[in-house]
Amino acid sequence: MSKRKQDADVNEFWSLARSFLKVYLPNAREVSQNTVKAYKQALETLIKYLEDSGFTKDTITIGTFTPACIEGFMVWMSKEQNCKPLTCNLRLSAIKTFLRYCGHHVITNESISREVLELPMKKVRKEKIEYMSNEAAAAIMNAPDNRRVMGRRNKAMLSLLYDSAARVQKLVDIKVDDLYLNEKASANGESFVTLRGKGDKLRNVNLSPKIAKLIQSYLNEFHPRENRGAPLFYTKRAGSLWPLSVDSVSRILKENADKARLRVPDIPERIHCHLLRKSRAMHLYIAGVPLPAIMELLGHASMNTTSGFYAFVTWEMVSEAMKKANEDHLEGEMLWKEPNVRKQLYTLD
């Protein structure tokens, strides 16, 4: 290959990569900036692998991304970077999307991208979802000191985070104008908060009357003036209101979880905001709320995402179902719940 052709192919790769990240994803696909960052990180990780393999940035072309190259990249991420299978799959998916984009824009790249698109994903072992008990979640929300100003703010914030099952970034993005509150529990008196999802898509999440009343009290104290564009949960700097940071919310959650753990020991040591979101979804699921409703609450675009995380049956649910089905026939202790009996039931010996 001539030096001129090599340089042209290298420039083509970098030009397509920039166009993919800066034009195609945010404009044609209308994905969020966080999604763009994830795609960029995938490409940067692939480039790092190529550099470790002897390439330089001025020698990388679209033709470099052969199936053998991408297979080596997957092994490198797993063995050298200690990436979990799910992380490897997410980055492979991003690379496939990029190469599909390249194939659409330069016809000579189509055969290359088609070969890579056929590469399989890594197998991911499904694990039981982690969530807190109702008692643990309630203890955390009630941990803030209601006698203190910041305690009342933190109680409202943690309660809304749980009740709405919002991601923490969406919580700090909420403005006063995003709330519609009706403290009366009537058929036409629903309260809701508008959340901005991925790609700035809006969705309304219903709030319970109890939370609506709590948030209204918070508004009366922390937003006495009608400033509908102000951040709901804020910090003051230079006389202006600024949204609380994600790190601040996480710190407040951990501090109150530590306090609540003194009364409810089963609160996990590793506490994070997403655990409240998962716990809320599981509590609704165990209570019998249909998965499509939980899907709407969580803002999942696909039912597969929701069912993949939440559609499993707990022993408690089995027990309750058996009680209802056999109310007049089950008496005494349910021996199948004993660990030694369950071990005998589920064995090939």
mmCIF file of C-alpha atoms in Angstrom:
data_model
loop_
_atom_site.group_PDB
_atom_site.id
_atom_site.type_symbol
_atom_site.label_atom_id
_atom_site.label_comp_id
_atom_site.label_asym_id
_atom_site.label_seq_id
_atom_site.Cartn_x
_atom_site.Cartn_y
_atom_site.Cartn_z
ATOM 1 C CA MET A 1 0.000 0.000 0.000
ATOM 2 C CA SER A 2 1.342 3.427 -0.943
ATOM 3 C CA LYS A 3 2.073 5.993 1.755
ATOM 4 C CA ARG A 4 -0.583 8.286 0.292
ATOM 5 C CA LYS A 5 -3.259 5.546 0.420
ATOM 6 C CA GLN A 6 -2.232 4.634 3.977
ATOM 7 C CA ASP A 7 -2.529 8.245 5.125
ATOM 8 C CA ALA A 8 -5.932 8.566 3.441
ATOM 9 C CA ASP A 9 -7.238 5.441 5.182
ATOM 10 C CA VAL A 10 -5.951 6.650 8.564
ATOM 11 C CA ASN A 11 -7.592 10.043 8.097
ATOM 12 C CA GLU A 12 -10.814 8.301 7.070
ATOM 13 C CA PHE A 13 -10.910 6.358 10.337
ATOM 14 C CA TRP A 14 -10.372 9.392 12.582
ATOM 15 C CA SER A 15 -12.816 11.491 10.565
ATOM 16 C CA LEU A 16 -15.527 8.819 10.811
ATOM 17 C CA ALA A 17 -14.860 8.330 14.542
ATOM 18 C CA ARG A 18 -15.267 12.042 15.262
ATOM 19 C CA SER A 19 -18.384 12.259 13.096
ATOM 20 C CA PHE A 20 -19.833 9.196 14.834
ATOM 21 C CA LEU A 21 -19.352 10.692 18.308
ATOM 22 C CA LYS A 22 -20.096 14.342 17.618
ATOM 23 C CA VAL A 23 -22.786 14.208 14.907
ATOM 24 C CA TYR A 24 -24.393 10.787 14.466
ATOM 25 C CA LEU A 25 -24.958 9.764 18.093
ATOM 26 C CA PRO A 26 -26.203 13.098 19.532
ATOM 27 C CA ASN A 27 -28.147 14.222 16.449
ATOM 28 C CA ALA A 28 -29.286 11.221 14.386
ATOM 29 C CA ARG A 29 -29.667 8.819 17.310
ATOM 30 C CA GLU A 30 -30.474 11.556 19.878
ATOM 31 C CA VAL A 31 -28.714 9.701 22.683
ATOM 32 C CA SER A 32 -27.690 11.376 25.947
ATOM 33 C CA GLN A 33 -24.235 12.780 26.616
ATOM 34 C CA ASN A 34 -23.603 9.937 29.059
ATOM 35 C CA THR A 35 -24.246 7.440 26.257
ATOM 36 C CA VAL A 36 -21.875 9.328 23.962
ATOM 37 C CA LYS A 37 -19.232 9.144 26.706
ATOM 38 C CA ALA A 38 -19.746 5.379 26.966
ATOM 39 C CA TYR A 39 -19.246 4.929 23.207
ATOM 40 C CA LYS A 40 -16.180 7.153 23.298
ATOM 41 C CA GLN A 41 -14.722 5.136 26.171
ATOM 42 C CA ALA A 42 -15.253 1.930 24.181
ATOM 43 C CA LEU A 43 -13.361 3.352 21.197
ATOM 44 C CA GLU A 44 -10.596 4.709 23.424
ATOM 45 C CA THR A 45 -10.216 1.295 25.073
ATOM 46 C CA LEU A 46 -9.976 -0.365 21.652
ATOM 47 C CA ILE A 47 -7.326 2.134 20.556
ATOM 48 C CA LYS A 48 -5.352 1.443 23.740
ATOM 49 C CA TYR A 49 -5.469 -2.286 22.935
ATOM 50 C CA LEU A 50 -4.181 -1.597 19.428
ATOM 51 C CA GLU A 51 -1.349 0.527 20.794
ATOM 52 C CA ASP A 52 -0.428 -2.264 23.226
ATOM 53 C CA SER A 53 -0.391 -4.582 20.204
ATOM 54 C CA GLY A 54 2.148 -2.452 18.322
ATOM 55 C CA PHE A 55 -0.030 -0.031 16.361
ATOM 56 C CA THR A 56 0.348 3.723 16.518
ATOM 57 C CA LYS A 57 -2.448 6.239 16.113
ATOM 58 C CA ASP A 58 -1.184 7.191 12.672
ATOM 59 C CA THR A 59 -1.455 3.589 11.411
ATOM 60 C CA ILE A 60 -5.000 2.686 12.559
ATOM 61 C CA THR A 61 -7.528 2.294 9.729
ATOM 62 C CA ILE A 62 -11.001 0.792 9.408
ATOM 63 C CA GLY A 63 -9.334 -2.268 7.895
ATOM 64 C CA THR A 64 -7.552 -2.828 11.202
ATOM 65 C CA PHE A 65 -10.794 -3.959 12.825
ATOM 66 C CA THR A 66 -10.888 -7.533 11.580
ATOM 67 C CA PRO A 67 -12.754 -10.288 13.446
ATOM 68 C CA ALA A 68 -9.399 -11.569 14.745
ATOM 69 C CA CYS A 69 -8.571 -8.078 16.032
ATOM 70 C CA ILE A 70 -11.885 -7.697 17.867
ATOM 71 C CA GLU A 71 -11.685 -11.220 19.290
ATOM 72 C CA GLY A 72 -8.218 -10.364 20.623
ATOM 73 C CA PHE A 73 -9.640 -7.150 22.051
ATOM 74 C CA MET A 74 -12.297 -9.110 23.967
ATOM 75 C CA VAL A 75 -9.679 -11.481 25.410
ATOM 76 C CA TRP A 76 -7.426 -8.533 26.329
ATOM 77 C CA MET A 77 -10.242 -6.750 28.175
ATOM 78 C CA SER A 78 -11.087 -9.895 30.117
ATOM 79 C CA LYS A 79 -7.558 -11.098 30.928
ATOM 80 C CA GLU A 80 -5.465 -7.915 31.048
ATOM 81 C CA GLN A 81 -8.016 -5.302 32.116
ATOM 82 C CA ASN A 82 -10.077 -7.582 34.396
ATOM 83 C CA CYS A 83 -13.312 -6.396 32.787
ATOM 84 C CA LYS A 84 -16.463 -8.316 33.605
ATOM 85 C CA PRO A 85 -18.352 -10.052 30.753
ATOM 86 C CA LEU A 86 -21.116 -7.428 30.850
ATOM 87 C CA THR A 87 -18.560 -4.613 30.393
ATOM 88 C CA CYS A 88 -16.908 -6.491 27.526
ATOM 89 C CA ASN A 89 -20.291 -6.971 25.845
ATOM 90 C CA LEU A 90 -21.254 -3.316 26.208
ATOM 91 C CA ARG A 91 -18.000 -2.223 24.580
ATOM 92 C CA LEU A 92 -18.323 -4.825 21.825
ATOM 93 C CA SER A 93 -21.839 -3.554 21.144
ATOM 94 C CA ALA A 94 -20.500 0.014 20.882
ATOM 95 C CA ILE A 95 -17.752 -1.095 18.465
ATOM 96 C CA LYS A 96 -20.305 -2.937 16.335
ATOM 97 C CA THR A 97 -22.484 0.172 16.171
ATOM 98 C CA PHE A 98 -19.483 2.246 15.096
ATOM 99 C CA LEU A 99 -18.444 -0.221 12.380
ATOM 100 C CA ARG A 100 -22.033 -0.442 11.152
ATOM 101 C CA TYR A 101 -21.935 3.343 10.844
ATOM 102 C CA CYS A 102 -18.647 3.117 8.907
ATOM 103 C CA GLY A 103 -20.141 0.503 6.579
ATOM 104 C CA HIS A 104 -23.074 2.766 5.757
ATOM 105 C CA HIS A 105 -20.827 5.699 4.936
ATOM 106 C CA VAL A 106 -18.013 4.006 3.020
ATOM 107 C CA ILE A 107 -19.076 1.055 0.886
ATOM 108 C CA THR A 108 -15.641 -0.594 1.051
ATOM 109 C CA ASN A 109 -16.036 -0.928 4.817
ATOM 110 C CA GLU A 110 -19.314 -2.861 4.611
ATOM 111 C CA SER A 111 -17.786 -6.345 4.360
ATOM 112 C CA ILE A 112 -15.475 -5.661 7.309
ATOM 113 C CA SER A 113 -18.276 -4.451 9.562
ATOM 114 C CA ARG A 114 -20.531 -7.370 8.554
ATOM 115 C CA GLU A 115 -17.908 -9.914 9.660
ATOM 116 C CA VAL A 116 -17.455 -8.226 13.022
ATOM 117 C CA LEU A 117 -21.219 -7.945 13.567
ATOM 118 C CA GLU A 118 -21.402 -11.754 13.546
ATOM 119 C CA LEU A 119 -19.039 -12.082 16.528
ATOM 120 C CA PRO A 120 -20.868 -13.505 19.575
ATOM 121 C CA MET A 121 -21.198 -11.787 22.920
ATOM 122 C CA LYS A 122 -19.665 -13.248 26.070
ATOM 123 C CA LYS A 123 -21.934 -15.362 28.223
ATOM 124 C CA VAL A 124 -23.119 -13.438 31.273
ATOM 125 C CA ARG A 125 -24.106 -15.357 34.381
ATOM 126 C CA LYS A 126 -27.370 -14.005 35.765
ATOM 127 C CA GLU A 127 -27.236 -13.309 39.457
ATOM 128 C CA LYS A 128 -30.035 -12.751 41.906
ATOM 129 C CA ILE A 129 -30.825 -9.077 42.133
ATOM 130 C CA GLU A 130 -29.722 -7.325 45.306
ATOM 131 C CA TYR A 131 -32.356 -5.310 47.126
ATOM 132 C CA MET A 132 -33.246 -4.177 50.627
ATOM 133 C CA SER A 133 -36.214 -5.165 52.726
ATOM 134 C CA ASN A 134 -39.114 -2.757 53.198
ATOM 135 C CA GLU A 135 -38.000 -2.288 56.798
ATOM 136 C CA ALA A 136 -34.441 -1.386 55.749
ATOM 137 C CA ALA A 137 -35.574 1.146 53.148
ATOM 138 C CA ALA A 138 -38.020 2.751 55.586
ATOM 139 C CA ALA A 139 -35.324 2.962 58.275
ATOM 140 C CA ILE A 140 -33.010 4.862 55.925
ATOM 141 C CA MET A 141 -35.712 7.318 54.898
ATOM 142 C CA ASN A 142 -36.624 7.955 58.535
ATOM 143 C CA ALA A 143 -33.022 8.282 59.723
ATOM 144 C CA PRO A 144 -32.582 12.054 59.081
ATOM 145 C CA ASP A 145 -33.194 14.241 62.145
ATOM 146 C CA ASN A 146 -36.512 15.994 61.526
ATOM 147 C CA ARG A 147 -35.639 18.630 64.139
ATOM 148 C CA ARG A 148 -32.868 19.991 61.931
ATOM 149 C CA VAL A 149 -33.287 21.944 58.700
ATOM 150 C CA MET A 150 -30.932 19.707 56.721
ATOM 151 C CA GLY A 151 -32.546 16.660 58.282
ATOM 152 C CA ARG A 152 -35.930 17.672 56.891
ATOM 153 C CA ARG A 153 -34.376 18.274 53.476
ATOM 154 C CA ASN A 154 -32.600 14.914 53.504
ATOM 155 C CA LYS A 155 -35.754 13.065 54.541
ATOM 156 C CA ALA A 156 -37.700 14.609 51.640
ATOM 157 C CA MET A 157 -34.877 13.888 49.212
ATOM 158 C CA LEU A 158 -34.345 10.232 50.181
ATOM 159 C CA SER A 159 -38.105 9.618 50.273
ATOM 160 C CA LEU A 160 -38.560 11.032 46.780
ATOM 161 C CA LEU A 161 -35.560 9.058 45.495
ATOM 162 C CA TYR A 162 -37.174 5.836 46.718
ATOM 163 C CA ASP A 163 -40.807 6.619 45.856
ATOM 164 C CA SER A 164 -40.027 7.666 42.271
ATOM 165 C CA ALA A 165 -37.367 4.950 41.733
ATOM 166 C CA ALA A 166 -35.400 7.660 39.913
ATOM 167 C CA ARG A 167 -31.751 7.413 39.008
ATOM 168 C CA VAL A 168 -29.762 9.757 41.207
ATOM 169 C CA GLN A 169 -28.788 11.991 38.263
ATOM 170 C CA LYS A 170 -32.467 12.393 37.379
ATOM 171 C CA LEU A 171 -33.223 13.313 40.987
ATOM 172 C CA VAL A 172 -30.734 16.186 41.063
ATOM 173 C CA ASP A 173 -32.042 17.340 37.653
ATOM 174 C CA ILE A 174 -35.581 17.847 39.025
ATOM 175 C CA LYS A 175 -36.764 21.460 39.089
ATOM 176 C CA VAL A 176 -39.640 22.851 41.124
ATOM 177 C CA ASP A 177 -41.598 23.171 37.875
ATOM 178 C CA ASP A 178 -41.358 19.399 37.365
ATOM 179 C CA LEU A 179 -43.672 18.740 40.325
ATOM 180 C CA TYR A 180 -47.446 18.484 40.316
ATOM 181 C CA LEU A 181 -48.676 17.876 43.843
ATOM 182 C CA ASN A 182 -52.126 17.060 45.117
ATOM 183 C CA GLU A 183 -52.103 15.989 48.761
ATOM 184 C CA LYS A 184 -55.630 14.571 48.634
ATOM 185 C CA ALA A 185 -55.825 10.879 47.770
ATOM 186 C CA SER A 186 -58.710 11.058 45.307
ATOM 187 C CA ALA A 187 -59.274 9.509 41.890
ATOM 188 C CA ASN A 188 -58.592 12.795 40.160
ATOM 189 C CA GLY A 189 -55.968 13.980 42.590
ATOM 190 C CA GLU A 190 -52.824 12.162 41.499
ATOM 191 C CA SER A 191 -49.460 13.705 42.211
ATOM 192 C CA PHE A 192 -46.506 13.171 39.928
ATOM 193 C CA VAL A 193 -43.002 14.309 39.091
ATOM 194 C CA THR A 194 -41.661 14.710 35.563
ATOM 195 C CA LEU A 195 -38.300 13.013 35.063
ATOM 196 C CA ARG A 196 -35.926 13.507 32.155
ATOM 197 C CA GLY A 197 -34.815 10.132 30.888
ATOM 198 C CA LYS A 198 -32.201 9.048 28.386
ATOM 199 C CA GLY A 199 -32.112 11.247 25.312
ATOM 200 C CA ASP A 200 -33.976 13.926 27.292
ATOM 201 C CA LYS A 201 -37.199 11.931 27.014
ATOM 202 C CA LEU A 202 -39.788 13.038 29.574
ATOM 203 C CA ARG A 203 -41.933 10.726 31.655
ATOM 204 C CA ASN A 204 -44.312 11.324 34.541
ATOM 205 C CA VAL A 205 -43.972 9.209 37.689
ATOM 206 C CA ASN A 206 -46.859 9.069 40.146
ATOM 207 C CA LEU A 207 -46.164 9.898 43.778
ATOM 208 C CA SER A 208 -47.999 8.520 46.785
ATOM 209 C CA PRO A 209 -50.155 10.959 48.803
ATOM 210 C CA LYS A 210 -47.769 10.578 51.747
ATOM 211 C CA ILE A 211 -44.758 11.610 49.663
ATOM 212 C CA ALA A 212 -46.742 14.404 47.996
ATOM 213 C CA LYS A 213 -47.529 15.841 51.428
ATOM 214 C CA LEU A 214 -43.884 15.526 52.501
ATOM 215 C CA ILE A 215 -42.602 17.252 49.361
ATOM 216 C CA GLN A 216 -45.194 20.021 49.730
ATOM 217 C CA SER A 217 -43.925 20.697 53.262
ATOM 218 C CA TYR A 218 -40.397 20.743 51.880
ATOM 219 C CA LEU A 219 -41.413 23.280 49.202
ATOM 220 C CA ASN A 220 -43.069 25.519 51.788
ATOM 221 C CA GLU A 221 -39.843 25.629 53.791
ATOM 222 C CA PHE A 222 -37.127 25.563 51.104
ATOM 223 C CA HIS A 223 -38.891 27.253 48.172
ATOM 224 C CA PRO A 224 -41.130 29.901 49.764
ATOM 225 C CA ARG A 225 -40.808 32.096 46.687
ATOM 226 C CA GLU A 226 -42.345 31.161 43.363
ATOM 227 C CA ASN A 227 -39.195 30.275 41.409
ATOM 228 C CA ARG A 228 -40.446 27.430 39.273
ATOM 229 C CA GLY A 229 -37.143 27.043 37.424
ATOM 230 C CA ALA A 230 -35.070 26.501 40.577
ATOM 231 C CA PRO A 231 -33.496 23.089 41.288
ATOM 232 C CA LEU A 232 -35.641 21.150 43.748
ATOM 233 C CA PHE A 233 -32.699 20.062 45.898
ATOM 234 C CA TYR A 234 -29.994 22.677 45.927
ATOM 235 C CA THR A 235 -26.972 24.247 47.517
ATOM 236 C CA LYS A 236 -26.341 27.988 47.698
ATOM 237 C CA ARG A 237 -23.248 29.510 46.098
ATOM 238 C CA ALA A 238 -22.666 33.222 45.551
ATOM 239 C CA GLY A 239 -26.315 33.958 46.268
ATOM 240 C CA SER A 240 -27.575 31.502 43.622
ATOM 241 C CA LEU A 241 -29.215 28.088 43.854
ATOM 242 C CA TRP A 242 -27.266 25.204 42.306
ATOM 243 C CA PRO A 243 -28.409 21.570 42.038
ATOM 244 C CA LEU A 244 -26.929 19.196 44.582
ATOM 245 C CA SER A 245 -24.251 16.976 43.084
ATOM 246 C CA VAL A 246 -24.668 13.229 42.660
ATOM 247 C CA ASP A 247 -21.782 12.750 45.089
ATOM 248 C CA SER A 248 -23.578 14.827 47.734
ATOM 249 C CA VAL A 249 -26.726 12.701 47.465
ATOM 250 C CA SER A 250 -24.661 9.507 47.676
ATOM 251 C CA ARG A 251 -22.857 10.805 50.771
ATOM 252 C CA ILE A 252 -26.156 11.739 52.465
ATOM 253 C CA LEU A 253 -27.563 8.291 51.698
ATOM 254 C CA LYS A 254 -24.527 6.533 53.200
ATOM 255 C CA GLU A 255 -24.540 8.704 56.326
ATOM 256 C CA ASN A 256 -28.192 7.975 57.015
ATOM 257 C CA ALA A 257 -27.786 4.286 56.189
ATOM 258 C CA ASP A 258 -25.056 4.112 58.845
ATOM 259 C CA LYS A 259 -27.441 5.649 61.383
ATOM 260 C CA ALA A 260 -30.310 3.367 60.388
ATOM 261 C CA ARG A 261 -28.113 0.263 60.540
ATOM 262 C CA LEU A 262 -27.940 0.620 64.317
ATOM 263 C CA ARG A 263 -31.654 -0.244 64.421
ATOM 264 C CA VAL A 264 -31.918 -2.444 61.312
ATOM 265 C CA PRO A 265 -28.721 -4.513 61.005
ATOM 266 C CA ASP A 266 -29.619 -6.093 57.632
ATOM 267 C CA ILE A 267 -28.992 -2.825 55.736
ATOM 268 C CA PRO A 268 -26.107 -3.672 53.352
ATOM 269 C CA GLU A 269 -22.686 -2.269 54.161
ATOM 270 C CA ARG A 270 -22.208 -1.255 50.531
ATOM 271 C CA ILE A 271 -25.066 1.188 50.070
ATOM 272 C CA HIS A 272 -25.623 3.220 46.903
ATOM 273 C CA CYS A 273 -28.446 5.209 45.315
ATOM 274 C CA HIS A 274 -29.215 2.605 42.657
ATOM 275 C CA LEU A 275 -29.955 0.101 45.419
ATOM 276 C CA LEU A 276 -32.926 2.240 46.476
ATOM 277 C CA ARG A 277 -34.188 2.190 42.882
ATOM 278 C CA LYS A 278 -33.889 -1.606 42.648
ATOM 279 C CA SER A 279 -35.461 -2.038 46.075
ATOM 280 C CA ARG A 280 -38.469 0.079 45.123
ATOM 281 C CA ALA A 281 -38.991 -1.985 41.973
ATOM 282 C CA MET A 282 -38.689 -5.278 43.831
ATOM 283 C CA HIS A 283 -41.057 -4.155 46.580
ATOM 284 C CA LEU A 284 -43.677 -3.317 43.944
ATOM 285 C CA TYR A 285 -43.048 -6.601 42.124
ATOM 286 C CA ILE A 286 -43.407 -8.670 45.305
ATOM 287 C CA ALA A 287 -46.609 -6.738 46.091
ATOM 288 C CA GLY A 288 -48.040 -7.950 42.770
ATOM 289 C CA VAL A 289 -47.604 -4.872 40.575
ATOM 290 C CA PRO A 290 -47.453 -6.043 36.899
ATOM 291 C CA LEU A 291 -44.085 -5.837 35.139
ATOM 292 C CA PRO A 292 -45.353 -3.417 32.438
ATOM 293 C CA ALA A 293 -46.185 -0.907 35.206
ATOM 294 C CA ILE A 294 -42.737 -1.379 36.770
ATOM 295 C CA MET A 295 -41.219 -0.947 33.305
ATOM 296 C CA GLU A 296 -42.927 2.437 32.999
ATOM 297 C CA LEU A 297 -41.791 3.465 36.473
ATOM 298 C CA LEU A 298 -38.156 2.613 35.724
ATOM 299 C CA GLY A 299 -38.211 4.195 32.276
ATOM 300 C CA HIS A 300 -37.041 1.028 30.524
ATOM 301 C CA ALA A 301 -37.486 1.127 26.757
ATOM 302 C CA SER A 302 -37.726 -2.670 26.493
ATOM 303 C CA MET A 303 -39.634 -5.187 28.579
ATOM 304 C CA ASN A 304 -36.603 -7.494 28.262
ATOM 305 C CA THR A 305 -34.593 -5.054 30.386
ATOM 306 C CA THR A 306 -37.192 -5.083 33.146
ATOM 307 C CA SER A 307 -37.885 -8.815 33.143
ATOM 308 C CA GLY A 308 -34.180 -9.610 32.973
ATOM 309 C CA PHE A 309 -33.627 -7.851 36.285
ATOM 310 C CA TYR A 310 -36.841 -8.341 38.218
ATOM 311 C CA ALA A 311 -38.732 -11.374 36.910
ATOM 312 C CA PHE A 312 -37.713 -14.032 39.375
ATOM 313 C CA VAL A 313 -39.771 -15.672 42.090
ATOM 314 C CA THR A 314 -38.614 -15.444 45.681
ATOM 315 C CA TRP A 315 -39.254 -18.145 48.250
ATOM 316 C CA GLU A 316 -41.425 -15.692 50.136
ATOM 317 C CA MET A 317 -43.651 -15.289 47.059
ATOM 318 C CA VAL A 318 -43.862 -19.078 46.618
ATOM 319 C CA SER A 319 -44.859 -19.420 50.265
ATOM 320 C CA GLU A 320 -47.571 -16.793 49.956
ATOM 321 C CA ALA A 321 -48.928 -18.331 46.756
ATOM 322 C CA MET A 322 -49.092 -21.771 48.372
ATOM 323 C CA LYS A 323 -50.909 -20.348 51.388
ATOM 324 C CA LYS A 324 -53.573 -18.781 49.175
ATOM 325 C CA ALA A 325 -53.950 -21.881 46.995
ATOM 326 C CA ASN A 326 -54.139 -24.290 49.918
ATOM 327 C CA GLU A 327 -55.676 -22.300 52.758
ATOM 328 C CA ASP A 328 -57.669 -25.276 54.019
ATOM 329 C CA HIS A 329 -55.064 -27.943 53.392
ATOM 330 C CA LEU A 330 -51.760 -26.659 54.774
ATOM 331 C CA GLU A 331 -51.285 -27.053 58.476
ATOM 332 C CA GLY A 332 -48.248 -26.920 60.730
ATOM 333 C CA GLU A 333 -44.722 -25.993 59.667
ATOM 334 C CA MET A 334 -43.800 -25.691 56.001
ATOM 335 C CA LEU A 335 -40.904 -28.126 55.996
ATOM 336 C CA TRP A 336 -39.866 -27.272 52.422
ATOM 337 C CA LYS A 337 -38.567 -23.952 53.749
ATOM 338 C CA GLU A 338 -35.984 -25.708 55.934
ATOM 339 C CA PRO A 339 -32.475 -25.605 54.367
ATOM 340 C CA ASN A 340 -31.829 -29.341 54.913
ATOM 341 C CA VAL A 341 -35.153 -30.285 53.306
ATOM 342 C CA ARG A 342 -34.560 -27.971 50.341
ATOM 343 C CA LYS A 343 -31.131 -29.545 49.905
ATOM 344 C CA GLN A 344 -32.748 -32.982 49.622
ATOM 345 C CA LEU A 345 -35.360 -31.726 47.178
ATOM 346 C CA TYR A 346 -32.831 -30.199 44.778
ATOM 347 C CA THR A 347 -30.233 -32.909 44.273
ATOM 348 C CA LEU A 348 -29.310 -35.511 41.663
ATOM 349 C CA ASP A 349 -28.093 -38.019 44.263
#
